[in-house]
């Protein structure tokens, strides 16, 4: 069973893994109905020096598609829409358009063959505003909007999901925003989730990439017009894991079990080792079959995964256009896998494993010693995937650990010898390669004033 300590180890270490890569990170882990971890680190606004908090909202972009798909499936359950209904039958303005024969199911699974964003998608670069309703309908009515045959293959389309928003409006007689609030957001009590940008002041600032500039540039917040059903949502990591829990296999707050199964099964092979259902991506991550979605918006990269059977949800939000949300979310699931599969160290019954835990540094980098599943693990930070090659440590006595499991390039079988002060705090330990590791703040203080690393530590 997951514990709060395991959740903290799973996500608490990750933002330190590549600390200069992104201004800020917000992340949450939920297990069943318990929020095990809610954390934020870094900056929500670099220019103002505003710290990131767990209440800052992010533009979560294509997470919006899961809300849209959920609202559509609710209408299917009520008999208001059928999955094999054609778009032109439900949106009269498109009755004679090339996209008219595309079915609701094909739109939900990105199999309608529709253009992704139109011939002018520079709204993604803020060169123009997002399309209005008339512009969306004109785009959908253009013969060039249909670029592949129906159900030919998976082909991602923001235009297709924007048109599902119009289906919702025509069927319900309500605006898309009002309907998803009433049908999806409010029943779950998601207080910080909205279908479109509203109060800019409670949003984190999004930033550009470091790939083409030596500093990140803040990006203005913009509304998404008629594309809201595809990409308009704002939310927090806490709200997103609570929302994900409504899609657990046994949950019935929003949908029936049959609808869950339809949405979450492998409908199409995406081609990058993931599948797609009806509004949800599907993948195997860290030994789990997980369901969820990512989001890319000007200034934001976000990812939510959940295991609908084991009832675990992870959400990681970053406020940079090249943020590592996908890697962090996968890393958290990998750490949770370590916690699930670890055999508790019997020595933990007589020796407090926490006495060894902390963040330590050498000239070569930073590592965390954490407890996962009742066993000590060493997590090397500053590498692309800190959980890929786990280092498991056994307790020998109250000042010695032994490397029980590790890559052959590490130090399997060797011992880590600790020195503690009179209060029981770690002063240092001899670890991998026989190198002395010190608590991060101590090591950082020792090297801060050095102009050069010299033989003998001078």
XYZ file of C-alpha atoms in Angstrom:
458
model
C 0.000 0.000 0.000
C 1.266 3.435 -0.890
C 2.195 5.723 1.961
C 2.690 9.449 2.136
C 6.423 8.973 2.680
C 6.690 6.950 -0.516
C 4.747 9.590 -2.430
C 7.060 12.308 -1.163
C 10.099 10.286 -2.182
C 8.521 9.688 -5.582
C 7.951 13.315 -6.459
C 9.874 15.287 -3.850
C 13.215 14.408 -5.404
C 12.293 14.950 -9.021
C 12.367 18.757 -9.304
C 15.901 18.691 -7.892
C 16.975 16.271 -10.583
C 17.398 19.055 -13.138
C 16.850 22.222 -11.091
C 17.669 24.788 -13.774
C 15.508 23.224 -16.442
C 12.194 24.847 -15.577
C 11.115 27.897 -13.534
C 8.546 26.025 -11.439
C 6.886 22.683 -10.854
C 3.583 21.712 -9.271
C 2.818 18.048 -8.619
C 0.367 15.770 -6.822
C -0.125 12.084 -6.104
C -3.498 10.625 -5.148
C -4.065 7.065 -3.944
C -7.698 5.942 -3.911
C -9.422 8.909 -2.269
C -6.433 10.273 -0.369
C -4.210 13.090 -1.587
C -0.822 11.724 -0.532
C 1.288 14.512 -1.906
C 0.687 18.088 -2.965
C 3.862 20.021 -3.678
C 5.170 23.063 -5.493
C 8.700 24.327 -5.988
C 10.525 26.991 -7.946
C 8.938 30.189 -9.211
C 5.500 31.026 -10.544
C 6.855 34.321 -11.870
C 10.592 34.747 -12.323
C 10.544 38.511 -12.857
C 8.636 39.126 -9.622
C 10.374 36.364 -7.698
C 6.980 34.892 -6.805
C 7.284 31.364 -5.357
C 5.232 28.602 -6.945
C 2.367 27.406 -4.732
C -0.043 24.482 -4.948
C -2.873 26.909 -5.713
C -1.342 28.534 -8.783
C -3.271 27.552 -11.892
C -1.715 26.323 -15.127
C -2.975 26.224 -18.690
C -3.366 22.452 -19.014
C -4.186 22.532 -22.735
C -5.093 19.095 -24.101
C -6.252 17.849 -20.718
C -9.316 19.737 -21.988
C -9.998 16.889 -24.416
C -10.635 14.478 -21.550
C -13.261 16.833 -20.088
C -14.871 17.209 -23.510
C -14.850 13.453 -24.078
C -16.375 12.872 -20.637
C -19.195 15.317 -21.367
C -19.835 13.604 -24.727
C -19.968 10.153 -23.100
C -22.444 11.452 -20.537
C -24.680 12.555 -23.421
C -24.250 9.110 -24.985
C -25.380 7.482 -21.746
C -28.444 9.729 -21.685
C -29.336 8.795 -25.259
C -28.781 12.356 -26.527
C -25.908 11.347 -28.810
C -24.738 8.085 -30.382
C -21.095 7.286 -31.048
C -21.917 6.533 -34.685
C -23.801 9.818 -35.192
C -22.252 11.929 -37.920
C -20.933 15.406 -37.291
C -23.097 16.976 -39.994
C -26.234 15.530 -38.381
C -25.498 17.298 -35.093
C -23.958 20.560 -36.303
C -26.235 21.829 -39.108
C -23.700 24.385 -40.306
C -21.506 21.454 -41.401
C -24.199 19.348 -43.072
C -22.664 19.825 -46.524
C -19.029 20.048 -45.475
C -16.334 17.486 -46.232
C -16.188 16.683 -42.489
C -19.933 15.975 -42.303
C -19.668 12.130 -42.438
C -17.100 11.932 -39.635
C -18.590 10.186 -36.600
C -18.450 11.183 -32.944
C -16.390 8.090 -32.193
C -13.872 9.005 -34.881
C -13.542 12.511 -33.494
C -13.057 11.204 -29.943
C -10.337 8.821 -31.138
C -8.610 11.293 -33.497
C -9.518 9.074 -36.437
C -11.583 11.506 -38.491
C -8.706 12.394 -40.808
C -9.100 16.099 -39.991
C -6.367 18.705 -40.221
C -4.618 19.258 -36.905
C -4.940 23.059 -36.481
C -5.767 24.461 -39.916
C -3.530 26.065 -42.501
C -2.681 28.981 -40.183
C -1.890 27.714 -36.702
C 0.241 30.621 -35.607
C -2.100 31.269 -32.695
C 0.166 28.696 -30.986
C 2.927 31.313 -31.268
C 0.674 34.263 -30.315
C 1.080 35.716 -33.815
C -2.713 35.865 -33.959
C -5.667 35.038 -31.694
C -7.243 31.611 -31.577
C -10.080 31.049 -34.101
C -13.539 32.433 -33.452
C -16.582 30.200 -33.941
C -17.154 31.503 -37.472
C -13.504 30.935 -38.316
C -13.666 27.399 -36.911
C -16.775 26.592 -38.960
C -15.195 28.091 -42.076
C -12.069 26.030 -41.460
C -14.108 22.845 -40.950
C -16.162 23.593 -44.040
C -13.101 23.970 -46.233
C -12.380 20.943 -48.407
C -8.749 21.081 -47.244
C -9.821 20.367 -43.652
C -10.177 16.684 -44.535
C -6.687 15.397 -45.264
C -7.036 11.630 -44.661
C -9.826 9.109 -45.056
C -12.017 8.334 -42.072
C -10.524 5.736 -39.716
C -7.437 5.461 -41.896
C -5.149 5.955 -38.907
C -4.703 7.913 -35.684
C -4.210 11.578 -36.573
C -4.316 14.099 -33.763
C -6.684 17.003 -34.416
C -7.411 20.002 -32.233
C -9.970 21.041 -34.834
C -11.815 17.754 -34.330
C -12.146 18.256 -30.571
C -13.118 21.895 -31.043
C -16.001 20.615 -33.206
C -17.011 18.229 -30.398
C -17.486 21.371 -28.332
C -19.969 22.522 -30.956
C -21.735 19.148 -30.763
C -22.184 19.687 -27.035
C -23.604 23.167 -27.602
C -26.083 22.044 -30.266
C -27.274 18.998 -28.304
C -27.602 20.691 -24.903
C -28.617 24.212 -25.934
C -25.989 25.495 -23.491
C -22.563 27.002 -24.038
C -19.692 24.542 -23.931
C -18.244 26.272 -20.874
C -21.504 26.247 -18.905
C -22.243 22.637 -19.752
C -18.878 21.163 -18.735
C -18.950 23.193 -15.539
C -22.376 21.812 -14.654
C -21.805 18.247 -15.852
C -18.151 17.546 -15.019
C -16.403 20.199 -12.929
C -19.008 21.077 -10.272
C -20.002 17.481 -9.360
C -16.371 16.828 -8.388
C -15.914 20.089 -6.494
C -12.962 21.194 -8.639
C -12.686 24.729 -7.326
C -9.632 25.771 -9.324
C -10.566 24.288 -12.694
C -12.121 26.349 -15.495
C -12.837 25.582 -19.177
C -11.146 28.796 -20.272
C -8.797 31.474 -18.976
C -10.542 33.767 -16.507
C -8.514 35.322 -13.652
C -4.984 35.783 -14.984
C -3.631 36.852 -11.588
C -3.913 33.375 -10.029
C -2.104 31.676 -12.923
C 1.584 30.846 -13.012
C 3.478 32.732 -15.710
C 4.471 30.582 -18.672
C 7.918 30.819 -20.234
C 9.633 30.198 -23.577
C 12.287 27.556 -24.329
C 16.023 27.695 -23.727
C 16.579 25.995 -27.085
C 16.818 29.294 -28.988
C 17.671 31.855 -26.325
C 19.959 32.049 -23.296
C 17.098 33.060 -21.028
C 13.427 32.266 -20.749
C 10.940 34.910 -21.881
C 7.516 35.263 -20.210
C 4.552 34.548 -22.492
C 1.237 36.395 -22.251
C -1.881 34.474 -21.258
C -4.416 34.206 -24.080
C -7.919 32.837 -24.466
C -8.595 29.983 -26.882
C -11.844 31.120 -28.510
C -13.684 28.340 -30.314
C -10.844 25.892 -29.556
C -11.575 25.728 -25.813
C -12.967 22.185 -26.025
C -9.579 21.079 -27.340
C -7.172 23.197 -25.319
C -8.790 25.890 -23.155
C -8.728 24.486 -19.606
C -6.869 25.856 -16.594
C -6.339 23.770 -13.472
C -3.988 22.672 -10.689
C -2.243 19.363 -10.048
C -4.461 18.770 -6.994
C -7.635 19.249 -9.025
C -6.373 17.076 -11.873
C -5.640 14.032 -9.715
C -9.056 14.410 -8.086
C -10.599 14.600 -11.540
C -8.598 11.543 -12.613
C -10.042 9.606 -9.676
C -13.510 9.993 -11.222
C -12.192 7.810 -14.065
C -11.045 4.982 -11.808
C -12.631 1.689 -12.852
C -15.053 1.475 -9.932
C -15.978 5.162 -9.731
C -19.497 6.112 -10.862
C -19.642 9.839 -10.112
C -19.448 10.859 -13.778
C -19.743 7.754 -15.941
C -20.782 4.116 -15.956
C -18.300 1.264 -15.970
C -19.106 0.602 -19.627
C -18.195 4.172 -20.568
C -14.938 3.933 -18.613
C -14.009 0.802 -20.514
C -14.889 2.316 -23.896
C -12.860 5.453 -23.268
C -9.825 3.704 -21.817
C -9.339 0.737 -24.119
C -6.801 0.727 -26.965
C -8.692 2.262 -29.876
C -5.720 3.327 -31.994
C -1.971 2.771 -32.062
C -0.387 6.210 -31.875
C 3.008 5.025 -33.072
C 5.248 6.126 -30.171
C 4.642 3.181 -27.848
C 1.336 4.649 -26.732
C -2.263 3.972 -27.628
C -5.305 6.226 -27.700
C -8.825 5.487 -26.541
C -11.757 7.892 -26.720
C -10.353 11.135 -25.347
C -7.593 9.462 -23.322
C -4.051 8.342 -24.055
C -3.049 4.863 -22.864
C 0.489 3.631 -22.132
C 2.542 1.256 -20.045
C 4.760 3.165 -17.637
C 6.830 1.557 -14.899
C 4.953 -1.701 -15.207
C 1.535 -0.074 -14.979
C -1.097 0.304 -17.653
C -1.912 3.969 -17.212
C -4.450 6.311 -18.769
C -4.370 10.076 -18.984
C -3.317 13.027 -21.089
C -0.656 15.634 -21.518
C -0.948 19.258 -22.458
C 1.231 21.689 -24.367
C 0.328 25.386 -24.309
C 2.451 28.498 -24.962
C 4.495 28.527 -21.754
C 3.295 25.266 -20.209
C 3.913 21.505 -20.454
C 1.750 19.272 -18.247
C 1.031 15.561 -17.787
C -1.445 13.476 -15.788
C -1.368 9.656 -15.597
C -3.619 7.380 -13.586
C -3.897 3.663 -12.993
C -7.665 3.036 -13.071
C -7.385 -0.382 -11.406
C -4.874 0.319 -8.631
C -6.431 3.789 -8.208
C -3.245 5.841 -8.328
C -3.060 9.248 -10.042
C -0.022 11.470 -10.674
C -0.083 14.985 -12.122
C 2.943 17.169 -12.888
C 2.638 20.719 -14.222
C 5.543 22.872 -15.443
C 5.547 26.508 -16.517
C 7.934 26.316 -19.476
C 7.201 25.428 -23.075
C 9.908 22.739 -22.868
C 9.178 21.643 -19.298
C 9.937 18.032 -18.244
C 6.426 17.169 -17.039
C 6.278 13.910 -18.980
C 9.589 12.663 -17.581
C 8.750 13.725 -14.041
C 5.369 11.980 -14.139
C 6.931 8.788 -15.507
C 9.697 9.033 -12.913
C 7.165 9.330 -10.108
C 5.410 6.186 -11.317
C 8.772 4.428 -11.490
C 9.531 5.361 -7.883
C 6.093 4.192 -6.802
C 6.833 0.901 -8.555
C 9.984 0.605 -6.440
C 7.900 1.255 -3.338
C 5.328 -1.358 -4.383
C 7.889 -4.051 -5.127
C 10.411 -3.431 -2.350
C 10.779 -5.932 0.497
C 11.077 -4.043 3.797
C 14.508 -4.183 5.390
C 14.233 -6.248 8.622
C 16.815 -3.954 10.206
C 14.229 -1.192 10.016
C 12.477 -2.733 13.013
C 15.402 -1.879 15.296
C 17.105 0.995 13.457
C 15.283 4.091 12.213
C 15.935 4.191 8.455
C 15.170 7.914 8.429
C 18.471 8.629 10.218
C 20.274 7.994 6.920
C 17.873 9.952 4.691
C 18.702 13.286 3.142
C 20.118 15.099 0.157
C 23.876 14.771 -0.233
C 26.523 16.113 -2.604
C 29.987 15.410 -3.923
C 31.923 17.163 -6.663
C 30.170 14.791 -9.104
C 26.606 15.730 -8.220
C 23.703 15.291 -5.834
C 21.910 12.189 -4.569
C 18.944 11.549 -2.312
C 18.711 8.722 0.205
C 15.020 7.936 0.686
C 12.818 5.181 2.053
C 10.631 3.457 -0.552
C 8.493 0.522 0.547
C 10.356 0.155 3.823
C 13.794 -0.002 2.182
C 16.502 2.588 1.641
C 17.162 3.669 -1.936
C 19.742 6.011 -3.385
C 18.409 8.286 -6.111
C 21.012 10.022 -8.286
C 19.815 13.463 -9.287
C 20.833 15.383 -12.373
C 20.303 12.429 -14.716
C 17.482 12.142 -17.281
C 15.733 9.269 -15.475
C 16.778 9.011 -11.818
C 14.633 5.914 -11.233
C 15.861 3.893 -14.209
C 18.641 2.051 -12.359
C 17.607 1.834 -8.695
C 20.268 1.563 -5.999
C 18.999 -0.432 -2.998
C 20.792 -0.134 0.331
C 20.642 -2.569 3.268
C 21.298 -1.517 6.863
C 24.333 -3.246 8.387
C 24.327 -1.330 11.666
C 23.390 2.132 12.938
C 26.211 3.791 10.975
C 26.740 1.492 7.989
C 24.828 0.649 4.818
C 25.611 -1.946 2.159
C 24.804 -1.622 -1.561
C 22.454 -4.580 -1.993
C 21.410 -3.967 -5.581
C 22.783 -1.657 -8.256
C 24.204 -1.535 -11.748
C 27.598 -3.172 -12.105
C 29.008 0.259 -12.920
C 28.004 1.436 -9.458
C 29.333 -0.205 -6.267
C 27.335 -3.378 -5.522
C 28.457 -5.101 -2.331
C 30.368 -2.066 -1.037
C 29.599 -0.281 2.223
C 28.635 3.286 3.025
C 30.032 4.434 6.389
C 28.304 7.371 8.108
C 29.469 9.966 10.627
C 26.838 11.602 12.835
C 27.023 14.610 15.140
C 25.949 14.593 18.786
C 22.337 15.297 17.738
C 22.147 12.342 15.354
C 22.413 14.412 12.153
C 24.553 13.096 9.315
C 27.876 14.920 9.008
C 29.137 12.887 6.061
C 29.438 9.380 4.661
C 31.881 7.455 2.511
C 29.806 6.251 -0.403
C 30.192 5.168 -4.009
C 33.840 4.996 -5.156
C 34.832 5.656 -1.564
C 34.040 9.343 -2.038
C 32.909 11.484 0.864
C 29.367 12.791 0.542
C 28.138 15.661 2.705
C 24.692 17.174 3.265
C 23.940 19.398 0.294
C 23.893 22.657 2.266
C 27.264 21.818 3.845
C 28.935 20.893 0.571
C 27.475 23.924 -1.207
C 28.805 26.195 1.543
C 32.276 24.714 1.258
C 32.568 25.230 -2.501
C 30.689 28.531 -2.739
C 33.725 30.768 -2.249
C 36.183 28.678 -4.236
C 37.540 30.173 -7.437
C 38.984 26.831 -8.524
C 38.916 23.194 -7.438
C 42.464 22.322 -6.413
C 44.311 19.229 -5.234
C 43.812 18.756 -1.524
C 40.610 20.808 -1.450
C 42.381 24.173 -1.046
